[in-house]
XYZ file of C-alpha atoms in Angstrom:
323
model
C -5.501 -40.821 10.864
C -6.151 -38.595 13.734
C -2.867 -37.435 15.430
C -1.461 -37.898 17.995
C -2.302 -41.583 18.634
C -0.665 -44.360 20.442
C 0.538 -47.724 19.216
C 0.831 -50.277 22.009
C 2.912 -53.081 22.712
C 0.247 -55.481 21.885
C 0.144 -54.065 18.445
C -3.088 -52.185 18.776
C -3.989 -48.437 18.667
C -5.346 -46.308 21.325
C -6.108 -42.661 21.812
C -3.669 -40.624 23.895
C -6.523 -40.118 26.852
C -6.652 -43.777 26.857
C -2.911 -43.942 27.478
C -2.845 -41.166 29.937
C -5.596 -43.166 31.675
C -3.563 -46.375 31.987
C -0.678 -44.370 33.095
C -2.289 -42.415 36.099
C -2.620 -45.003 38.643
C 1.338 -45.964 37.764
C 1.912 -42.299 38.235
C 0.003 -42.008 41.566
C 1.907 -44.642 43.094
C 5.299 -42.900 42.504
C 6.341 -44.507 39.097
C 8.659 -42.203 37.118
C 7.341 -41.637 33.628
C 10.055 -41.211 30.573
C 9.788 -39.560 27.120
C 11.822 -39.300 24.401
C 11.182 -38.469 20.512
C 12.610 -38.955 16.987
C 11.822 -40.134 13.348
C 13.316 -43.642 14.434
C 13.517 -44.358 10.655
C 15.459 -47.350 10.076
C 16.027 -48.610 13.467
C 19.699 -49.373 14.385
C 21.689 -50.421 17.349
C 22.124 -46.723 18.142
C 18.596 -46.380 18.815
C 18.389 -49.744 20.620
C 20.864 -48.165 23.094
C 19.714 -45.149 23.502
C 16.089 -46.403 24.262
C 17.495 -48.943 26.953
C 19.139 -46.360 28.476
C 16.249 -43.893 28.696
C 14.092 -46.857 29.981
C 16.773 -47.542 32.615
C 15.874 -44.288 34.410
C 12.189 -44.522 35.024
C 9.407 -47.078 35.190
C 8.043 -46.738 31.837
C 8.871 -45.315 28.545
C 6.566 -43.247 26.232
C 8.422 -42.913 22.618
C 6.990 -40.119 20.515
C 7.582 -40.767 16.730
C 7.248 -38.380 13.727
C 4.463 -39.225 11.403
C 5.305 -39.793 7.660
C 4.916 -36.441 6.549
C 6.615 -34.631 9.189
C 9.652 -37.113 8.778
C 9.726 -35.948 4.997
C 9.557 -32.531 5.931
C 12.398 -32.772 8.657
C 14.417 -35.197 6.432
C 13.706 -34.478 2.867
C 12.224 -36.678 -0.334
C 12.655 -40.498 0.049
C 12.165 -40.578 3.854
C 10.901 -42.190 5.509
C 12.199 -45.408 4.443
C 9.743 -47.276 6.446
C 5.985 -46.157 7.220
C 4.944 -44.997 10.312
C 2.977 -48.243 11.151
C 6.194 -50.323 10.489
C 8.413 -47.703 12.478
C 5.863 -47.661 15.383
C 5.555 -51.664 15.476
C 9.442 -51.900 15.561
C 9.575 -49.500 18.387
C 6.704 -51.341 20.244
C 8.323 -54.567 20.091
C 11.068 -53.747 22.095
C 10.894 -54.668 25.615
C 12.318 -51.338 26.973
C 9.502 -49.347 25.350
C 5.659 -49.283 26.744
C 3.851 -46.704 24.288
C 4.635 -45.447 21.031
C 2.976 -42.102 20.394
C 2.518 -40.905 16.711
C 2.627 -37.280 16.340
C 2.320 -34.731 13.285
C 4.014 -31.481 14.745
C 7.609 -30.929 13.751
C 8.083 -30.205 17.459
C 6.943 -32.885 20.493
C 5.787 -29.877 22.633
C 2.062 -30.198 22.339
C 2.057 -34.122 23.377
C 4.898 -33.321 26.159
C 2.019 -30.960 27.414
C -0.281 -33.920 27.914
C 1.938 -36.596 29.124
C 4.210 -34.449 31.373
C 6.839 -36.728 31.805
C 9.081 -36.813 34.866
C 12.295 -37.059 32.503
C 12.502 -36.371 29.037
C 15.554 -37.962 27.172
C 17.467 -36.879 24.143
C 20.535 -38.089 22.457
C 23.986 -36.384 22.884
C 23.926 -34.472 19.696
C 21.911 -31.834 21.623
C 22.371 -29.509 24.834
C 19.352 -28.491 26.929
C 19.687 -25.068 25.915
C 19.080 -26.277 22.303
C 15.847 -28.101 23.013
C 12.791 -26.202 22.189
C 10.641 -28.895 24.409
C 12.790 -27.938 27.498
C 10.726 -25.217 28.861
C 7.661 -27.475 28.238
C 8.724 -30.393 30.302
C 10.298 -28.358 33.022
C 7.187 -26.092 33.247
C 5.248 -29.389 34.353
C 8.137 -30.237 37.089
C 9.936 -32.464 34.538
C 13.695 -32.474 34.113
C 15.619 -33.143 30.979
C 18.599 -35.983 30.460
C 20.966 -35.613 27.453
C 22.123 -39.378 26.912
C 25.393 -40.264 25.018
C 25.328 -41.318 21.482
C 26.549 -44.775 20.333
C 29.287 -43.930 17.815
C 29.385 -44.952 14.548
C 25.384 -45.165 14.010
C 23.078 -43.082 12.087
C 20.417 -43.712 9.961
C 21.376 -41.053 7.331
C 25.211 -42.475 7.474
C 23.731 -46.010 7.036
C 21.783 -45.267 3.816
C 24.764 -43.352 2.590
C 27.134 -46.626 2.958
C 24.405 -48.856 1.619
C 24.389 -46.471 -1.867
C 28.187 -46.330 -1.984
C 28.120 -50.220 -1.419
C 25.371 -50.727 -4.225
C 27.537 -48.426 -6.684
C 30.568 -50.813 -6.074
C 32.789 -47.501 -5.380
C 36.475 -48.330 -4.812
C 37.835 -48.160 -1.105
C 39.496 -44.773 -1.314
C 36.237 -43.361 -3.213
C 33.891 -44.787 -0.657
C 35.771 -43.196 2.264
C 35.910 -40.075 0.623
C 32.049 -40.142 -0.060
C 31.584 -41.488 3.434
C 33.620 -38.557 4.852
C 31.847 -36.243 2.790
C 28.518 -37.534 4.081
C 29.569 -36.949 7.721
C 30.410 -33.676 6.790
C 26.918 -32.688 5.290
C 25.424 -34.779 8.243
C 27.246 -32.364 10.938
C 26.316 -29.126 8.828
C 22.773 -30.159 8.879
C 22.776 -30.691 12.527
C 24.180 -27.266 12.934
C 21.498 -25.850 10.684
C 18.885 -27.615 12.893
C 20.339 -26.533 16.189
C 20.336 -23.106 14.696
C 16.739 -23.108 14.240
C 15.861 -24.551 17.710
C 18.020 -21.945 19.519
C 17.347 -18.956 17.267
C 14.264 -19.347 15.334
C 12.110 -16.845 17.730
C 15.296 -14.202 17.850
C 15.513 -14.464 14.012
C 11.915 -13.793 13.715
C 12.184 -10.616 16.083
C 15.294 -9.205 14.330
C 13.462 -9.673 10.788
C 10.496 -7.686 12.065
C 13.000 -4.877 13.479
C 14.589 -4.753 10.071
C 11.269 -4.484 8.202
C 10.163 -1.641 10.642
C 13.538 0.140 10.028
C 13.209 -0.355 6.226
C 9.457 0.713 6.204
C 10.543 4.000 7.869
C 13.027 4.555 5.080
C 16.221 3.376 7.028
C 18.695 1.239 5.857
C 20.419 -2.089 6.519
C 24.313 -2.278 6.523
C 26.610 -5.279 6.788
C 30.088 -5.577 7.869
C 32.293 -8.898 7.912
C 35.066 -9.487 10.115
C 37.303 -6.734 8.478
C 34.799 -4.439 10.278
C 35.279 -1.955 7.718
C 33.425 1.330 8.558
C 33.996 3.002 4.658
C 30.063 3.378 4.485
C 30.056 5.143 8.034
C 29.145 8.224 6.256
C 25.952 6.915 5.127
C 24.704 5.838 8.468
C 21.598 7.544 9.959
C 20.148 7.367 13.378
C 17.687 4.346 13.517
C 19.663 2.408 10.820
C 20.706 -1.240 11.502
C 24.283 -2.633 11.295
C 24.531 -6.253 11.218
C 28.054 -7.533 11.912
C 29.189 -11.270 10.323
C 31.904 -12.868 12.455
C 32.928 -16.603 11.719
C 35.488 -16.889 13.915
C 35.966 -16.486 18.003
C 38.688 -13.559 16.975
C 36.836 -10.419 16.900
C 39.191 -7.806 15.389
C 39.690 -3.890 17.344
C 38.299 -2.908 13.835
C 34.899 -4.450 13.938
C 34.656 -3.511 17.859
C 35.244 0.120 16.845
C 32.901 -0.081 14.154
C 30.201 -1.478 16.433
C 30.781 1.244 18.997
C 30.793 4.022 16.277
C 27.571 2.657 15.010
C 25.994 2.489 18.764
C 27.047 6.147 19.164
C 25.450 7.123 16.280
C 21.948 5.697 17.223
C 22.208 2.639 15.189
C 20.957 -1.064 16.325
C 23.896 -3.358 16.067
C 22.976 -6.877 15.811
C 25.815 -9.415 15.859
C 26.280 -13.146 14.302
C 28.980 -14.989 15.921
C 30.253 -18.485 16.787
C 28.992 -19.796 19.959
C 32.095 -19.043 22.031
C 32.035 -15.855 24.068
C 32.347 -12.532 22.252
C 33.319 -9.262 23.334
C 30.451 -8.019 20.847
C 27.949 -9.086 23.290
C 28.795 -5.910 25.258
C 28.279 -3.676 22.371
C 25.220 -5.232 20.543
C 21.784 -4.855 20.950
C 21.137 -8.190 19.687
C 23.790 -11.225 19.564
C 22.829 -14.438 17.486
C 25.442 -17.024 18.592
C 25.153 -19.977 16.007
C 25.776 -23.333 17.677
C 29.011 -24.095 16.034
C 32.908 -23.245 15.756
C 33.912 -24.504 12.610
C 34.131 -21.210 10.352
C 32.561 -22.960 7.698
C 29.387 -24.115 9.663
C 29.206 -20.707 11.273
C 29.064 -19.237 8.005
C 26.537 -21.540 6.837
C 24.345 -20.881 9.580
C 24.760 -17.216 9.437
C 23.843 -17.713 5.406
C 20.672 -19.417 6.511
C 19.861 -16.687 8.939
C 20.153 -13.952 6.885
C 18.034 -15.935 4.242
C 15.261 -16.194 6.578
C 15.562 -12.861 7.942
C 14.986 -11.724 3.981
C 11.987 -14.061 3.623
C 10.231 -12.879 6.668
C 10.893 -9.153 5.841
C 9.278 -9.908 2.472
C 6.465 -11.833 3.858
C 5.758 -9.128 6.189
C 5.668 -6.518 3.320
C 3.417 -8.692 1.375
C 1.049 -8.880 4.411
C 1.247 -5.137 4.778
C 0.621 -4.613 1.213
C -2.486 -6.617 1.129
C -3.916 -4.931 4.360
C -3.709 -1.794 2.514
C -5.065 -2.518 -0.752
């Protein structure tokens, strides 16, 4: 299968170019082209409500849908539950949908460059700042709309309830299982939003760390206590990484950051999304899109692991080029 391709309301396939040719006269007549995207695995009332809202904002709706391989990459083994041709068929059967565009990338940026929508819609668990496609849409004169979610519906939660039901779990156990699932889904969303918002900055930080280590410098990590017990080991050009999991920054941590800056260290702070006084004393501030200390800590751990992996990958590449 060549991606992207378009599944029509007649149940036939067409190229993206053919779809754009059909849309062109309607766009020229002033019609508003609306887009959205997602996996749409196991279509549920939340999806239906969202798509109807999106369609009501314009004159035709193009739904970008992740192909099977991408869904597996995003959602994990066992997903999707329905193959892409079946998911596309269900979407195309909805009266509010005009075209279903099946794409193979993790992000919708490439096909949005082609469609150039008047308005791109996403569900309420995003913000405009979190959307990696926002810049692409706006670069072509389009806008972004964040639409409210219909509470109580998500594919993963439905699957979890089905599994719990099939196992004949007692009421209290089933509720505890559902609560745990919702917490896992919330944490997963924090990691996803962290990736969307901070992936580029994290890569930049990794390259900074790799450059400092290559030159014989060191990376120091301080937690919320802001301890400077290792300050005697600092050298100009080293990096100090500050980890803050709550919106309360101690005076000790601020003092640590200021002392490091005065000695010529690069200061990188990882904080919750709330405004932080560390912004004024940091070279780089990575604010993760969460406020729960547990979720902040999870995102920070993921960032540090990603930095480590990127540093090691860069070192391997350098070693190969020198050998």
